[in-house]
Amino acid sequence: MEEGEYLAGERKIAEFDVDAMKIVWAGSHHAFQVSDRISRLVASDPRAFIPAIKGQATDEQQKKWLPLAYNMQIIGCYAQTELGHGSNVQGLETTATFDPETDEFVINSPTLTSSKVTRGGKVVHSKAPRQLIYGTMVAVRKNIVSGASTALSRAICIATRYSAIRRQFGSQNGGCETQVARFLMKMVFQLGSGKQPVGTTAYMGQVEHLMQCCCSVQSAEDWLKPNVILEAFEARSVRMSVACSQNLCKFQNPEEGFAELSADLVEAAVAHCQLIIVSKFVEKLQQNIPGKGVKKQLEILCNIYALSLLHNHQGDFLSTSTITSEQGSLVNDQLRSLYSQARPNAVGLVDAFNYTDHFLGSVLGCYDGNVYPRLYEAAWKDPLNESVVPDGYHEYIRPLLKQQFHNARL
């Protein structure tokens, strides 16, 4: 098989418009265009650089610098992090002194710990025009979740592509080998777990209903109804929160109660966060999403995400009487059906992330699926293989191999 054809068959069976899905993953057509240029040209950091211009610059500065940044005609970075300081803005040691004569800021790194550890070294009497100085850290924090999503999507992209290539365990009847992906897809639910707080508790207004309601699921197909899924997650979250509140009331000292119930409180917080993520996913799917088959695939992914969380945390739903054990079994039945629907589109879905091989930095997750020749080539490029005998062998390893060991005697 020629290079570049290894995943062609997987891509042909995709049941949706991959190019349209790329825009959905990016968030908007404009965001896709920007990220596409960035991934193809340079690994800069637009999540800090461009927002700094948008949030801190004057209208005149934005007019000048934003077009250049969007078109990758200028490359910027956020160079705050110092060797001795992470996010402690008050502890930064780098100095910026304004020089009125030259209308510039003079930047210095007076100590070792003020050295920039990720974007450069120490700064010694470096001058920068006043209009190039921006202070930021306001918008960057909210992008942490987005950054985590990008890292997770890269891992999924690599794992999915390689799983479509890697074959394991030959069948007993001599037929085609079973692909690892068939097993891997059943484990995907373990990857999604949000633990960052989300700023909304609107569903708490239905506390009376949610404390008394019963799940209406009677068949596996019922778990595909968005309102059924949302009510189950809302009831679980409310009941866990109420239980924590009731238990806290038993302690005269609130601090002691929080310490004693810390595990329960964390579980209640996780339940809340998972509810918010599921609800936002469902909310997004109520909108018009263009592209052939795109919305259908997103609905499948939404159901897989929600039901895998429910299956993985079934103990919470059962202990709070949100669902019955029979309804919990139906969740697993529906998940198996959803996995089989998602499997033909797995490679196309990760293609829609639009990551270049350079950005992924993975031989196993390369776009063309030509894994093993690439792996072999990469091994030969390793510095250890530049010579027949690696450096240090004669000096350190060979003497150890040649020395005589004597058995200890008691």
CSV table of C-alpha atoms in Angstrom, one decimal:
chain,number,residue,atom,x,y,z
A,1,MET,CA,0.0,0.0,0.0
A,2,GLU,CA,1.4,3.4,-1.0
A,3,GLU,CA,2.2,6.0,1.6
A,4,GLY,CA,-0.9,8.2,2.3
A,5,GLU,CA,-3.4,5.5,1.7
A,6,TYR,CA,-3.4,3.8,5.1
A,7,LEU,CA,-6.3,5.8,6.5
A,8,ALA,CA,-8.0,6.6,3.2
A,9,GLY,CA,-10.6,3.8,3.8
A,10,GLU,CA,-11.4,5.1,7.2
A,11,ARG,CA,-12.0,8.6,5.8
A,12,LYS,CA,-14.2,7.4,3.0
A,13,ILE,CA,-16.8,5.9,5.4
A,14,ALA,CA,-17.2,9.2,7.3
A,15,GLU,CA,-20.9,10.1,7.4
A,16,PHE,CA,-20.5,13.9,7.8
A,17,ASP,CA,-18.8,16.9,6.3
A,18,VAL,CA,-15.3,17.0,7.9
A,19,ASP,CA,-14.6,20.5,6.7
A,20,ALA,CA,-17.8,21.8,8.4
A,21,MET,CA,-16.9,19.9,11.6
A,22,LYS,CA,-13.5,21.8,11.6
A,23,ILE,CA,-15.4,25.1,12.0
A,24,VAL,CA,-17.6,23.6,14.8
A,25,TRP,CA,-14.5,22.4,16.7
A,26,ALA,CA,-12.9,25.8,16.4
A,27,GLY,CA,-16.0,27.7,17.5
A,28,SER,CA,-16.4,29.9,14.5
A,29,HIS,CA,-15.3,30.3,10.9
A,30,HIS,CA,-13.0,33.2,11.9
A,31,ALA,CA,-11.5,31.2,14.8
A,32,PHE,CA,-10.9,28.3,12.5
A,33,GLN,CA,-9.1,30.5,9.9
A,34,VAL,CA,-6.8,32.0,12.6
A,35,SER,CA,-6.0,28.6,14.2
A,36,ASP,CA,-5.4,27.0,10.8
A,37,ARG,CA,-2.9,29.7,9.8
A,38,ILE,CA,-1.2,29.4,13.2
A,39,SER,CA,-0.9,25.6,13.1
A,40,ARG,CA,0.5,25.7,9.6
A,41,LEU,CA,3.0,28.5,10.1
A,42,VAL,CA,4.3,28.8,13.6
A,43,ALA,CA,3.6,27.5,17.1
A,44,SER,CA,3.0,30.9,18.7
A,45,ASP,CA,0.6,31.6,21.6
A,46,PRO,CA,-2.5,33.5,20.3
A,47,ARG,CA,-4.4,32.7,23.5
A,48,ALA,CA,-2.2,35.2,25.3
A,49,PHE,CA,-0.7,37.5,22.6
A,50,ILE,CA,-3.8,38.4,20.6
A,51,PRO,CA,-6.2,38.7,23.6
A,52,ALA,CA,-3.6,41.1,25.2
A,53,ILE,CA,-3.9,43.4,22.2
A,54,LYS,CA,-7.7,43.1,22.0
A,55,GLY,CA,-8.1,43.7,25.7
A,56,GLN,CA,-5.4,46.2,26.6
A,57,ALA,CA,-4.6,48.2,23.4
A,58,THR,CA,-6.1,51.5,22.3
A,59,ASP,CA,-8.2,51.7,19.2
A,60,GLU,CA,-5.2,53.0,17.3
A,61,GLN,CA,-3.0,50.2,18.5
A,62,GLN,CA,-5.6,47.5,17.7
A,63,LYS,CA,-6.1,48.9,14.2
A,64,LYS,CA,-2.4,48.6,13.6
A,65,TRP,CA,-1.4,45.4,15.3
A,66,LEU,CA,-4.4,43.1,15.2
A,67,PRO,CA,-4.4,42.6,11.3
A,68,LEU,CA,-0.7,41.8,11.5
A,69,ALA,CA,-1.2,39.3,14.3
A,70,TYR,CA,-4.2,37.6,12.6
A,71,ASN,CA,-2.3,37.3,9.3
A,72,MET,CA,0.8,36.0,11.1
A,73,GLN,CA,2.9,38.9,9.9
A,74,ILE,CA,4.0,39.5,13.5
A,75,ILE,CA,4.7,36.7,16.0
A,76,GLY,CA,4.3,37.4,19.7
A,77,CYS,CA,4.4,35.6,23.0
A,78,TYR,CA,3.4,36.3,26.6
A,79,ALA,CA,6.8,36.4,28.4
A,80,GLN,CA,5.9,36.9,32.0
A,81,THR,CA,6.8,33.6,33.7
A,82,GLU,CA,10.0,33.9,35.6
A,83,LEU,CA,12.3,31.2,37.0
A,84,GLY,CA,11.3,32.1,40.6
A,85,HIS,CA,7.7,33.1,40.1
A,86,GLY,CA,4.7,31.4,38.4
A,87,SER,CA,1.5,33.4,38.5
A,88,ASN,CA,2.6,35.5,41.5
A,89,VAL,CA,2.3,38.9,39.7
A,90,GLN,CA,3.2,40.8,42.8
A,91,GLY,CA,6.5,38.8,43.1
A,92,LEU,CA,7.7,39.6,39.6
A,93,GLU,CA,11.3,40.9,39.6
A,94,THR,CA,11.7,42.1,36.0
A,95,THR,CA,11.7,45.9,36.0
A,96,ALA,CA,10.3,48.2,33.3
A,97,THR,CA,11.4,51.9,33.6
A,98,PHE,CA,10.0,54.5,31.4
A,99,ASP,CA,12.5,56.8,29.6
A,100,PRO,CA,10.7,60.0,28.7
A,101,GLU,CA,13.6,61.1,26.5
A,102,THR,CA,13.2,58.2,24.1
A,103,ASP,CA,9.6,57.4,24.8
A,104,GLU,CA,10.5,53.8,25.6
A,105,PHE,CA,10.4,51.4,28.4
A,106,VAL,CA,13.8,50.0,29.6
A,107,ILE,CA,13.4,46.4,30.7
A,108,ASN,CA,15.9,44.6,32.9
A,109,SER,CA,16.1,41.2,34.7
A,110,PRO,CA,18.2,42.1,37.7
A,111,THR,CA,18.4,38.6,39.3
A,112,LEU,CA,18.7,35.0,38.3
A,113,THR,CA,15.1,34.3,39.4
A,114,SER,CA,13.8,37.0,37.1
A,115,SER,CA,15.0,35.1,34.0
A,116,LYS,CA,12.2,34.1,31.6
A,117,VAL,CA,12.1,30.4,31.6
A,118,THR,CA,9.9,29.6,28.6
A,119,ARG,CA,10.3,32.4,26.1
A,120,GLY,CA,13.9,33.5,26.6
A,121,GLY,CA,16.6,34.3,29.1
A,122,LYS,CA,17.5,37.4,31.1
A,123,VAL,CA,16.8,40.9,29.8
A,124,VAL,CA,19.6,43.4,30.2
A,125,HIS,CA,18.8,47.0,29.4
A,126,SER,CA,16.5,46.1,26.6
A,127,LYS,CA,14.4,48.9,25.1
A,128,ALA,CA,10.8,48.6,23.8
A,129,PRO,CA,8.6,51.3,22.3
A,130,ARG,CA,5.9,52.4,24.7
A,131,GLN,CA,3.1,51.4,22.3
A,132,LEU,CA,4.4,47.8,22.3
A,133,ILE,CA,3.9,47.3,26.0
A,134,TYR,CA,0.8,45.5,27.1
A,135,GLY,CA,-0.2,44.2,30.5
A,136,THR,CA,-2.4,41.0,30.5
A,137,MET,CA,-3.4,38.1,32.6
A,138,VAL,CA,-7.1,38.9,32.7
A,139,ALA,CA,-8.3,37.0,29.6
A,140,VAL,CA,-5.7,34.2,29.8
A,141,ARG,CA,-7.1,32.5,32.8
A,142,LYS,CA,-10.4,31.7,31.2
A,143,ASN,CA,-8.5,30.0,28.4
A,144,ILE,CA,-7.1,27.3,30.7
A,145,VAL,CA,-10.1,25.1,30.1
A,146,SER,CA,-9.8,25.6,26.3
A,147,GLY,CA,-6.1,24.7,26.6
A,148,ALA,CA,-7.0,21.5,28.4
A,149,SER,CA,-9.5,20.7,25.7
A,150,THR,CA,-6.8,21.2,23.0
A,151,ALA,CA,-4.4,18.9,24.9
A,152,LEU,CA,-7.1,16.2,25.3
A,153,SER,CA,-8.1,16.5,21.6
A,154,ARG,CA,-4.5,16.0,20.5
A,155,ALA,CA,-4.3,12.8,22.6
A,156,ILE,CA,-7.6,11.5,21.2
A,157,CYS,CA,-6.5,12.3,17.7
A,158,ILE,CA,-3.2,10.3,18.1
A,159,ALA,CA,-5.0,7.4,19.9
A,160,THR,CA,-7.8,7.2,17.4
A,161,ARG,CA,-5.6,7.2,14.3
A,162,TYR,CA,-3.2,4.7,15.7
A,163,SER,CA,-6.0,2.5,16.9
A,164,ALA,CA,-7.4,2.4,13.4
A,165,ILE,CA,-4.0,1.2,12.1
A,166,ARG,CA,-2.9,-1.1,14.9
A,167,ARG,CA,-4.4,-4.6,14.7
A,168,GLN,CA,-4.3,-7.0,17.6
A,169,PHE,CA,-5.4,-10.5,18.4
A,170,GLY,CA,-6.1,-12.6,15.3
A,171,SER,CA,-9.6,-14.1,15.0
A,172,GLN,CA,-9.9,-17.8,15.7
A,173,ASN,CA,-11.6,-18.4,12.4
A,174,GLY,CA,-8.8,-16.9,10.4
A,175,GLY,CA,-10.8,-13.8,9.4
A,176,CYS,CA,-9.8,-10.1,9.7
A,177,GLU,CA,-8.0,-9.2,12.9
A,178,THR,CA,-10.0,-7.4,15.5
A,179,GLN,CA,-9.0,-3.7,15.7
A,180,VAL,CA,-8.0,-2.2,19.0
A,181,ALA,CA,-10.3,0.7,18.3
A,182,ARG,CA,-13.4,-1.5,18.9
A,183,PHE,CA,-12.2,-2.0,22.4
A,184,LEU,CA,-10.8,1.5,22.8
A,185,MET,CA,-14.1,3.2,22.0
A,186,LYS,CA,-15.7,1.4,24.9
A,187,MET,CA,-13.2,3.1,27.2
A,188,VAL,CA,-13.5,6.6,25.9
A,189,PHE,CA,-16.0,7.6,28.6
A,190,GLN,CA,-13.2,7.5,31.1
A,191,LEU,CA,-11.5,10.5,29.4
A,192,GLY,CA,-14.1,13.1,30.1
A,193,SER,CA,-14.1,14.5,33.6
A,194,GLY,CA,-14.5,18.2,34.4
A,195,LYS,CA,-13.3,19.5,37.8
A,196,GLN,CA,-13.2,23.3,37.2
A,197,PRO,CA,-16.0,25.3,38.8
A,198,VAL,CA,-18.7,26.7,36.5
A,199,GLY,CA,-20.6,29.8,37.4
A,200,THR,CA,-24.3,28.8,37.2
A,201,THR,CA,-26.7,27.1,39.5
A,202,ALA,CA,-30.0,27.9,37.8
A,203,TYR,CA,-31.3,24.4,38.1
A,204,MET,CA,-31.2,24.7,41.9
A,205,GLY,CA,-34.5,26.6,41.5
A,206,GLN,CA,-36.2,23.3,40.8
A,207,VAL,CA,-34.9,21.7,44.0
A,208,GLU,CA,-38.4,20.5,45.2
A,209,HIS,CA,-39.2,18.8,42.0
A,210,LEU,CA,-35.7,17.4,41.6
A,211,MET,CA,-35.7,15.9,45.1
A,212,GLN,CA,-38.9,14.0,44.4
A,213,CYS,CA,-38.9,13.2,40.7
A,214,CYS,CA,-38.5,9.7,39.3
A,215,CYS,CA,-36.6,8.8,36.1
A,216,SER,CA,-39.0,7.9,33.3
A,217,VAL,CA,-36.7,5.7,31.3
A,218,GLN,CA,-38.2,2.4,30.3
A,219,SER,CA,-36.0,1.5,27.3
A,220,ALA,CA,-32.5,2.1,26.1
A,221,GLU,CA,-33.8,4.5,23.5
A,222,ASP,CA,-35.3,6.7,26.2
A,223,TRP,CA,-31.7,7.7,27.2
A,224,LEU,CA,-31.4,9.5,23.9
A,225,LYS,CA,-33.9,12.2,25.1
A,226,PRO,CA,-32.1,15.4,26.1
A,227,ASN,CA,-34.7,16.3,28.8
A,228,VAL,CA,-34.4,12.8,30.4
A,229,ILE,CA,-30.6,13.1,30.5
A,230,LEU,CA,-30.6,16.6,31.9
A,231,GLU,CA,-33.2,15.8,34.6
A,232,ALA,CA,-31.1,12.8,35.8
A,233,PHE,CA,-28.0,15.0,36.1
A,234,GLU,CA,-29.9,17.8,37.8
A,235,ALA,CA,-31.5,15.5,40.3
A,236,ARG,CA,-28.2,13.8,41.1
A,237,SER,CA,-26.4,17.1,41.6
A,238,VAL,CA,-29.2,18.6,43.8
A,239,ARG,CA,-29.6,15.6,46.0
A,240,MET,CA,-25.9,15.3,46.6
A,241,SER,CA,-25.6,19.0,47.4
A,242,VAL,CA,-28.6,18.8,49.7
A,243,ALA,CA,-27.2,15.8,51.5
A,244,CYS,CA,-23.9,17.6,52.1
A,245,SER,CA,-25.8,20.6,53.4
A,246,GLN,CA,-27.8,18.5,55.8
A,247,ASN,CA,-24.6,16.7,57.1
A,248,LEU,CA,-22.8,20.0,57.5
A,249,CYS,CA,-25.6,21.2,59.8
A,250,LYS,CA,-24.7,18.4,62.2
A,251,PHE,CA,-21.4,20.1,63.0
A,252,GLN,CA,-21.2,23.0,65.5
A,253,ASN,CA,-17.9,24.1,63.9
A,254,PRO,CA,-18.4,24.7,60.1
A,255,GLU,CA,-14.7,24.3,59.4
A,256,GLU,CA,-14.6,21.0,61.2
A,257,GLY,CA,-17.6,19.9,59.1
A,258,PHE,CA,-15.9,20.9,55.8
A,259,ALA,CA,-12.8,19.0,56.8
A,260,GLU,CA,-14.8,15.9,57.8
A,261,LEU,CA,-17.0,16.0,54.7
A,262,SER,CA,-14.4,17.1,52.2
A,263,ALA,CA,-14.7,13.9,50.1
A,264,ASP,CA,-18.5,14.2,49.9
A,265,LEU,CA,-18.2,17.9,49.0
A,266,VAL,CA,-15.7,17.2,46.2
A,267,GLU,CA,-18.1,14.6,44.7
A,268,ALA,CA,-21.0,17.0,44.9
A,269,ALA,CA,-18.8,19.6,43.1
A,270,VAL,CA,-17.9,17.2,40.4
A,271,ALA,CA,-21.6,16.3,39.9
A,272,HIS,CA,-22.4,20.0,39.5
A,273,CYS,CA,-19.6,20.5,37.0
A,274,GLN,CA,-20.6,17.5,34.9
A,275,LEU,CA,-24.2,18.7,34.8
A,276,ILE,CA,-23.1,22.1,33.5
A,277,ILE,CA,-20.9,20.6,30.8
A,278,VAL,CA,-23.7,18.3,29.6
A,279,SER,CA,-26.3,21.0,29.7
A,280,LYS,CA,-24.1,23.4,27.6
A,281,PHE,CA,-23.5,20.5,25.1
A,282,VAL,CA,-27.2,19.9,24.8
A,283,GLU,CA,-27.9,23.7,24.6
A,284,LYS,CA,-25.4,24.0,21.7
A,285,LEU,CA,-27.2,21.2,19.8
A,286,GLN,CA,-30.5,23.2,19.9
A,287,GLN,CA,-28.9,25.7,17.5
A,288,ASN,CA,-28.6,25.5,13.8
A,289,ILE,CA,-25.4,23.7,12.9
A,290,PRO,CA,-24.6,23.7,9.1
A,291,GLY,CA,-22.8,20.9,7.3
A,292,LYS,CA,-23.9,17.5,6.0
A,293,GLY,CA,-24.2,15.1,9.0
A,294,VAL,CA,-22.3,17.4,11.4
A,295,LYS,CA,-25.2,17.9,13.8
A,296,LYS,CA,-26.0,14.1,13.9
A,297,GLN,CA,-22.4,13.3,14.8
A,298,LEU,CA,-22.3,15.9,17.5
A,299,GLU,CA,-25.5,14.5,18.9
A,300,ILE,CA,-23.9,11.0,19.0
A,301,LEU,CA,-20.9,12.5,20.8
A,302,CYS,CA,-23.1,14.4,23.3
A,303,ASN,CA,-25.0,11.2,24.2
A,304,ILE,CA,-21.8,9.2,24.5
A,305,TYR,CA,-20.3,11.9,26.8
A,306,ALA,CA,-23.4,12.2,29.0
A,307,LEU,CA,-24.2,8.5,29.2
A,308,SER,CA,-20.6,7.5,29.8
A,309,LEU,CA,-20.5,9.9,32.8
A,310,LEU,CA,-23.7,8.5,34.0
A,311,HIS,CA,-22.4,4.9,33.6
A,312,ASN,CA,-19.0,5.8,35.2
A,313,HIS,CA,-20.7,7.5,38.2
A,314,GLN,CA,-23.6,5.2,38.4
A,315,GLY,CA,-23.1,4.8,42.1
A,316,ASP,CA,-24.0,8.4,42.7
A,317,PHE,CA,-27.2,8.1,40.7
A,318,LEU,CA,-28.2,4.9,42.5
A,319,SER,CA,-27.3,6.1,46.0
A,320,THR,CA,-29.4,9.2,45.5
A,321,SER,CA,-32.3,7.1,44.0
A,322,THR,CA,-32.1,9.2,40.8
A,323,ILE,CA,-32.3,6.0,38.7
A,324,THR,CA,-32.9,2.3,39.3
A,325,SER,CA,-30.4,-0.5,38.7
A,326,GLU,CA,-32.5,-1.6,35.7
A,327,GLN,CA,-32.3,1.9,34.2
A,328,GLY,CA,-28.6,1.9,34.8
A,329,SER,CA,-28.3,-1.3,32.8
A,330,LEU,CA,-30.1,0.3,29.9
A,331,VAL,CA,-27.5,3.1,29.9
A,332,ASN,CA,-24.8,0.5,29.1
A,333,ASP,CA,-27.0,-1.0,26.4
A,334,GLN,CA,-27.4,2.4,24.7
A,335,LEU,CA,-23.7,3.2,25.0
A,336,ARG,CA,-22.8,0.0,23.0
A,337,SER,CA,-25.1,1.2,20.3
A,338,LEU,CA,-23.6,4.7,20.3
A,339,TYR,CA,-20.1,3.4,20.1
A,340,SER,CA,-20.9,1.4,17.0
A,341,GLN,CA,-22.4,4.5,15.4
A,342,ALA,CA,-19.4,6.6,16.3
A,343,ARG,CA,-16.8,4.0,15.2
A,344,PRO,CA,-17.0,4.6,11.4
A,345,ASN,CA,-16.5,8.3,11.9
A,346,ALA,CA,-13.7,8.2,14.4
A,347,VAL,CA,-10.9,9.1,12.1
A,348,GLY,CA,-13.0,11.8,10.4
A,349,LEU,CA,-13.9,13.3,13.7
A,350,VAL,CA,-10.3,13.7,14.8
A,351,ASP,CA,-9.3,14.9,11.3
A,352,ALA,CA,-11.7,17.8,12.0
A,353,PHE,CA,-9.4,19.0,14.7
A,354,ASN,CA,-7.2,20.1,11.8
A,355,TYR,CA,-4.0,19.4,13.5
A,356,THR,CA,-0.8,19.1,11.5
A,357,ASP,CA,1.6,16.3,12.0
A,358,HIS,CA,4.1,18.8,13.3
A,359,PHE,CA,1.7,20.1,15.9
A,360,LEU,CA,0.8,16.6,17.1
A,361,GLY,CA,4.4,15.6,17.3
A,362,SER,CA,3.5,11.9,17.2
A,363,VAL,CA,4.7,9.2,14.8
A,364,LEU,CA,1.8,7.0,15.9
A,365,GLY,CA,-0.8,9.7,15.2
A,366,CYS,CA,0.5,10.9,11.8
A,367,TYR,CA,-2.1,11.9,9.2
A,368,ASP,CA,-1.2,9.3,6.5
A,369,GLY,CA,-1.2,6.4,9.0
A,370,ASN,CA,2.2,5.2,7.7
A,371,VAL,CA,3.1,4.4,11.3
A,372,TYR,CA,5.7,1.7,11.2
A,373,PRO,CA,8.0,3.0,8.5
A,374,ARG,CA,7.9,6.4,10.2
A,375,LEU,CA,8.6,4.7,13.6
A,376,TYR,CA,11.6,2.9,12.1
A,377,GLU,CA,12.9,6.1,10.5
A,378,ALA,CA,12.5,8.0,13.7
A,379,ALA,CA,14.5,5.4,15.6
A,380,TRP,CA,17.4,5.8,13.2
A,381,LYS,CA,17.3,9.6,13.6
A,382,ASP,CA,17.7,9.2,17.4
A,383,PRO,CA,21.1,10.5,18.5
A,384,LEU,CA,21.9,7.1,20.1
A,385,ASN,CA,21.9,5.6,16.7
A,386,GLU,CA,24.3,8.0,15.1
A,387,SER,CA,27.1,5.6,15.7
A,388,VAL,CA,27.3,1.8,15.9
A,389,VAL,CA,28.5,2.0,19.5
A,390,PRO,CA,26.8,4.8,21.5
A,391,ASP,CA,28.9,7.3,23.3
A,392,GLY,CA,29.8,6.3,26.8
A,393,TYR,CA,29.6,2.6,26.2
A,394,HIS,CA,33.4,1.9,26.4
A,395,GLU,CA,33.8,4.4,29.3
A,396,TYR,CA,30.9,3.3,31.5
A,397,ILE,CA,28.9,0.3,30.4
A,398,ARG,CA,31.6,-2.1,29.1
A,399,PRO,CA,33.6,-2.0,32.3
A,400,LEU,CA,30.5,-3.0,34.3
A,401,LEU,CA,29.8,-5.8,31.9
A,402,LYS,CA,33.3,-7.1,32.1
A,403,GLN,CA,33.8,-6.9,35.8
A,404,GLN,CA,33.8,-10.1,37.8
A,405,PHE,CA,31.2,-10.5,40.5
A,406,HIS,CA,31.9,-12.6,43.5
A,407,ASN,CA,29.1,-14.4,45.4
A,408,ALA,CA,28.8,-13.1,49.0
A,409,ARG,CA,29.6,-15.5,51.7
A,410,LEU,CA,27.9,-15.5,55.1
